[in-house]
Amino acid sequence: MKRRFNKKTVRIHAHVNPLSHGGYSPPLSPEHTDWSKHYPDHFHESKRGNSESKKVTIVDIGCGFGSLLRTLSVLFPEELILGMEIREKAVAICEKKISDLRSGVNISFRRSRSRRKSGRHKRRRSPSRSSSASSRDGFPPSYDNISVLRTNVMKFLVHYFEKGQILKMFFCFPDPHFKKSNHRRRIISQNLLSEYAFVLQVGGLIYNVTDVEDLFEWTVGHFDDHPLFEKLTEIELKNDPCVSAIRDQTDEALRVSKRKDKKYVCVY
């Protein structure tokens, strides 16, 4: 009997040193990435080197267990969406959840109170793929446009994406690295912003959300100081469904709401 992933059987480390080089096998370049393994319904293995192949355009950095990926899959069914996560066990759990979604297993990316108490994680098959989501055109989502991979974004981002490839990038509740000596480990810095700008399309957007005011001020300060980014106004964000998704619909966002803590959002 296969062992199920859950918080009672798997210890998930909250922090991994992003300055470490070990344990990663990035491709030599974006052209060397075999995306057919991640999106088999969109790629044929023989076409993996074809520059005209469909490309990933939406990225969730530090995707955790993938709750935002599920939402984005419904919001953008025509886009290829990738979660990038540094923690090996978190990636394994996310992969399993995506596999279940694709096979039509009705699951939740978060455990209910009763399941946490009992330690059981019930699943059932549903012909509609998921009772909690439906695609924009009325058909049930297939979730064949989302995937996850383990990597260190701070070191290997440009190994996966070409210049001007990414339409949207998300940083949801990143590790704040409170100690001043660890600020160099933060996912937002001037050097990293230049790399993010390189892979973004002209007019592409970076979404940020955190419940740590100090980290929010750090993030805004670095974006404001960078010549390639411009902050969107509240009016511009008013009808953006992605803002609601990162603020209210991810696992961490729900935990923050339960604590009644404030969430800080900025988009550039």
Tab-separated table of C-alpha atoms in Angstrom, residues 26-227:
chain	number	residue	atom	x	y	z
A	26	PRO	CA	18.856	22.743	-14.159
A	27	PRO	CA	18.885	22.534	-17.953
A	28	LEU	CA	21.750	24.194	-19.802
A	29	SER	CA	19.301	26.633	-21.379
A	30	PRO	CA	15.552	27.023	-21.996
A	31	GLU	CA	15.971	25.108	-25.260
A	32	HIS	CA	17.194	22.087	-23.304
A	33	THR	CA	14.068	21.873	-21.132
A	34	ASP	CA	11.734	18.997	-21.979
A	35	TRP	CA	8.318	20.476	-21.215
A	36	SER	CA	6.536	17.413	-22.600
A	37	LYS	CA	7.117	15.742	-19.227
A	38	HIS	CA	5.203	18.531	-17.507
A	39	TYR	CA	2.457	19.174	-20.070
A	40	PRO	CA	2.029	15.941	-22.051
A	41	ASP	CA	-1.250	17.100	-23.604
A	42	HIS	CA	0.425	20.192	-25.046
A	43	PHE	CA	3.761	18.811	-26.238
A	44	HIS	CA	5.055	15.944	-28.274
A	45	GLU	CA	8.464	14.751	-27.143
A	46	SER	CA	9.875	14.981	-30.656
A	47	LYS	CA	8.984	18.690	-30.775
A	48	ARG	CA	10.649	19.719	-27.538
A	49	GLY	CA	13.294	21.718	-29.393
A	50	ASN	CA	10.786	23.461	-31.642
A	51	SER	CA	10.909	27.219	-30.962
A	52	GLU	CA	7.286	27.486	-32.087
A	53	SER	CA	6.062	25.140	-29.354
A	54	LYS	CA	3.752	26.486	-26.698
A	55	LYS	CA	5.659	28.042	-23.800
A	56	VAL	CA	5.131	28.610	-20.101
A	57	THR	CA	3.841	32.151	-19.580
A	58	ILE	CA	2.706	32.200	-15.926
A	59	VAL	CA	4.969	31.310	-12.997
A	60	ASP	CA	4.237	30.903	-9.286
A	61	ILE	CA	7.538	31.256	-7.424
A	62	GLY	CA	7.545	29.284	-4.180
A	63	CYS	CA	4.264	27.585	-5.047
A	64	GLY	CA	4.113	25.408	-1.926
A	65	PHE	CA	1.424	22.748	-2.293
A	66	GLY	CA	-0.038	24.371	-5.413
A	67	SER	CA	-3.321	25.956	-4.330
A	68	LEU	CA	-2.705	29.038	-6.491
A	69	LEU	CA	-1.855	26.850	-9.485
A	70	ARG	CA	-5.307	25.296	-9.294
A	71	THR	CA	-6.980	28.717	-9.311
A	72	LEU	CA	-4.794	30.034	-12.126
A	73	SER	CA	-5.531	26.960	-14.228
A	74	VAL	CA	-9.203	27.922	-14.242
A	75	LEU	CA	-8.550	31.647	-14.769
A	76	PHE	CA	-6.135	31.087	-17.666
A	77	PRO	CA	-6.999	27.770	-19.357
A	78	GLU	CA	-5.090	28.689	-22.526
A	79	GLU	CA	-1.808	29.482	-20.738
A	80	LEU	CA	0.844	27.083	-19.481
A	81	ILE	CA	1.387	27.681	-15.767
A	82	LEU	CA	4.369	26.493	-13.744
A	83	GLY	CA	4.974	26.328	-10.012
A	84	MET	CA	8.609	26.533	-8.925
A	85	GLU	CA	9.417	25.313	-5.419
A	86	ILE	CA	12.693	24.746	-3.578
A	87	ARG	CA	11.441	22.164	-1.036
A	88	GLU	CA	11.605	18.612	-2.337
A	89	LYS	CA	8.772	17.160	-0.240
A	90	ALA	CA	6.477	20.089	-0.991
A	91	VAL	CA	7.055	19.461	-4.704
A	92	ALA	CA	6.193	15.775	-4.282
A	93	ILE	CA	2.915	16.663	-2.579
A	94	CYS	CA	2.074	19.259	-5.226
A	95	GLU	CA	2.811	16.773	-8.018
A	96	LYS	CA	0.455	14.250	-6.423
A	97	LYS	CA	-2.319	16.812	-6.092
A	98	ILE	CA	-1.959	17.880	-9.725
A	99	SER	CA	-1.999	14.240	-10.820
A	100	ASP	CA	-5.197	13.669	-8.841
A	101	LEU	CA	-6.820	16.746	-10.374
A	102	ARG	CA	-5.960	15.579	-13.882
A	103	SER	CA	-7.357	12.124	-13.214
A	104	GLY	CA	-10.616	13.541	-11.892
A	105	VAL	CA	-10.116	12.967	-8.172
A	106	ASN	CA	-11.990	15.596	-6.191
A	107	ILE	CA	-9.442	16.802	-3.629
A	108	SER	CA	-8.803	19.843	-1.521
A	109	PHE	CA	-5.448	21.606	-1.390
A	110	ARG	CA	-6.091	22.236	2.294
A	111	ARG	CA	-7.356	19.850	4.941
A	112	SER	CA	-10.647	20.486	6.679
A	113	ARG	CA	-10.852	20.718	10.469
A	114	SER	CA	-12.540	17.331	10.769
A	115	ARG	CA	-9.890	15.672	8.606
A	116	ARG	CA	-7.089	17.231	10.611
A	117	LYS	CA	-8.621	15.806	13.780
A	118	SER	CA	-9.208	12.344	12.395
A	119	GLY	CA	-6.016	12.162	10.338
A	120	ARG	CA	-8.025	10.960	7.339
A	121	HIS	CA	-7.897	12.537	3.914
A	122	LYS	CA	-10.948	11.245	2.055
A	123	ARG	CA	-11.065	11.391	-1.715
A	124	ARG	CA	-13.726	10.543	-4.197
A	125	ARG	CA	-13.948	10.524	-7.933
A	126	SER	CA	-16.120	13.056	-9.630
A	127	PRO	CA	-17.109	13.089	-13.299
A	128	SER	CA	-16.913	16.871	-13.262
A	129	ARG	CA	-13.220	16.858	-12.254
A	130	SER	CA	-13.817	19.145	-9.295
A	131	SER	CA	-16.944	20.332	-7.551
A	132	SER	CA	-15.260	23.588	-6.534
A	133	ALA	CA	-14.062	24.828	-9.907
A	134	SER	CA	-15.332	25.229	-13.428
A	135	SER	CA	-13.628	26.732	-16.430
A	136	ARG	CA	-14.701	30.015	-17.943
A	137	ASP	CA	-16.321	28.401	-20.977
A	138	GLY	CA	-18.532	26.185	-18.826
A	139	PHE	CA	-16.566	22.966	-19.284
A	140	PRO	CA	-14.864	21.355	-16.278
A	141	PRO	CA	-11.146	22.197	-16.032
A	142	SER	CA	-8.701	19.470	-17.034
A	143	TYR	CA	-5.723	20.994	-15.190
A	144	ASP	CA	-3.438	19.826	-17.986
A	145	ASN	CA	-1.920	23.317	-18.156
A	146	ILE	CA	-0.320	23.344	-14.684
A	147	SER	CA	2.808	21.651	-13.407
A	148	VAL	CA	5.517	22.014	-10.781
A	149	LEU	CA	9.263	21.533	-10.651
A	150	ARG	CA	11.892	21.693	-7.943
A	151	THR	CA	14.590	24.295	-8.453
A	152	ASN	CA	16.320	27.258	-6.879
A	153	VAL	CA	14.872	30.297	-8.628
A	154	MET	CA	17.487	32.602	-7.146
A	155	LYS	CA	20.162	30.739	-9.101
A	156	PHE	CA	18.560	28.997	-12.065
A	157	LEU	CA	15.571	31.029	-13.310
A	158	VAL	CA	17.119	31.982	-16.657
A	159	HIS	CA	17.943	28.328	-17.325
A	160	TYR	CA	14.213	27.745	-17.845
A	161	PHE	CA	12.852	30.877	-19.518
A	162	GLU	CA	13.834	32.997	-22.486
A	163	LYS	CA	13.909	36.761	-22.652
A	164	GLY	CA	10.390	38.209	-22.721
A	165	GLN	CA	8.646	34.860	-22.194
A	166	ILE	CA	6.680	35.368	-18.967
A	167	LEU	CA	3.353	37.194	-18.796
A	168	LYS	CA	2.680	36.948	-15.052
A	169	MET	CA	4.863	36.094	-12.066
A	170	PHE	CA	3.658	35.519	-8.498
A	171	PHE	CA	5.401	35.812	-5.131
A	172	CYS	CA	2.919	34.791	-2.446
A	173	PHE	CA	3.925	35.005	1.207
A	174	PRO	CA	7.650	34.421	0.610
A	175	ASP	CA	10.030	33.644	3.459
A	176	PRO	CA	10.677	37.014	5.177
A	177	HIS	CA	14.145	36.050	6.473
A	178	PHE	CA	13.760	38.412	9.413
A	179	LYS	CA	17.403	38.529	10.498
A	180	LYS	CA	19.347	41.311	8.827
A	181	SER	CA	22.180	38.892	8.096
A	182	ASN	CA	19.711	36.781	6.083
A	183	HIS	CA	18.230	39.589	3.993
A	184	ARG	CA	20.457	38.464	1.115
A	185	ARG	CA	18.315	35.315	1.012
A	186	ARG	CA	15.140	37.240	0.248
A	187	ILE	CA	13.572	36.468	-3.098
A	188	ILE	CA	13.302	40.175	-3.935
A	189	SER	CA	16.548	42.091	-4.502
A	190	GLN	CA	17.904	44.497	-7.102
A	191	ASN	CA	19.916	41.802	-8.876
A	192	LEU	CA	17.034	39.339	-8.908
A	193	LEU	CA	14.601	41.996	-10.131
A	194	SER	CA	16.835	42.452	-13.164
A	195	GLU	CA	16.551	38.727	-13.875
A	196	TYR	CA	12.782	38.843	-13.438
A	197	ALA	CA	12.615	41.806	-15.813
A	198	PHE	CA	14.666	39.846	-18.352
A	199	VAL	CA	12.196	36.947	-18.537
A	200	LEU	CA	9.066	39.147	-18.375
A	201	GLN	CA	7.234	40.277	-21.473
A	202	VAL	CA	6.946	44.009	-22.050
A	203	GLY	CA	3.915	44.891	-19.946
A	204	GLY	CA	4.230	41.689	-17.916
A	205	LEU	CA	3.216	41.786	-14.257
A	206	ILE	CA	4.723	40.664	-10.958
A	207	TYR	CA	2.232	40.069	-8.130
A	208	ASN	CA	3.411	40.268	-4.519
A	209	VAL	CA	1.524	39.481	-1.313
A	210	THR	CA	2.782	39.129	2.267
A	211	ASP	CA	1.534	39.455	5.814
A	212	VAL	CA	4.854	40.932	7.000
A	213	GLU	CA	4.845	44.730	6.836
A	214	ASP	CA	8.643	44.983	6.944
A	215	LEU	CA	8.961	42.637	3.973
A	216	PHE	CA	6.267	44.572	2.117
A	217	GLU	CA	8.174	47.832	2.598
A	218	TRP	CA	11.361	46.078	1.471
A	219	THR	CA	9.593	44.775	-1.647
A	220	VAL	CA	8.040	48.123	-2.574
A	221	GLY	CA	11.330	49.904	-1.993
A	222	HIS	CA	13.280	47.593	-4.279
A	223	PHE	CA	10.681	47.677	-7.050
A	224	ASP	CA	10.356	51.468	-6.840
A	225	ASP	CA	14.137	51.844	-7.082
A	226	HIS	CA	14.394	49.604	-10.135
A	227	PRO	CA	14.184	51.465	-13.470
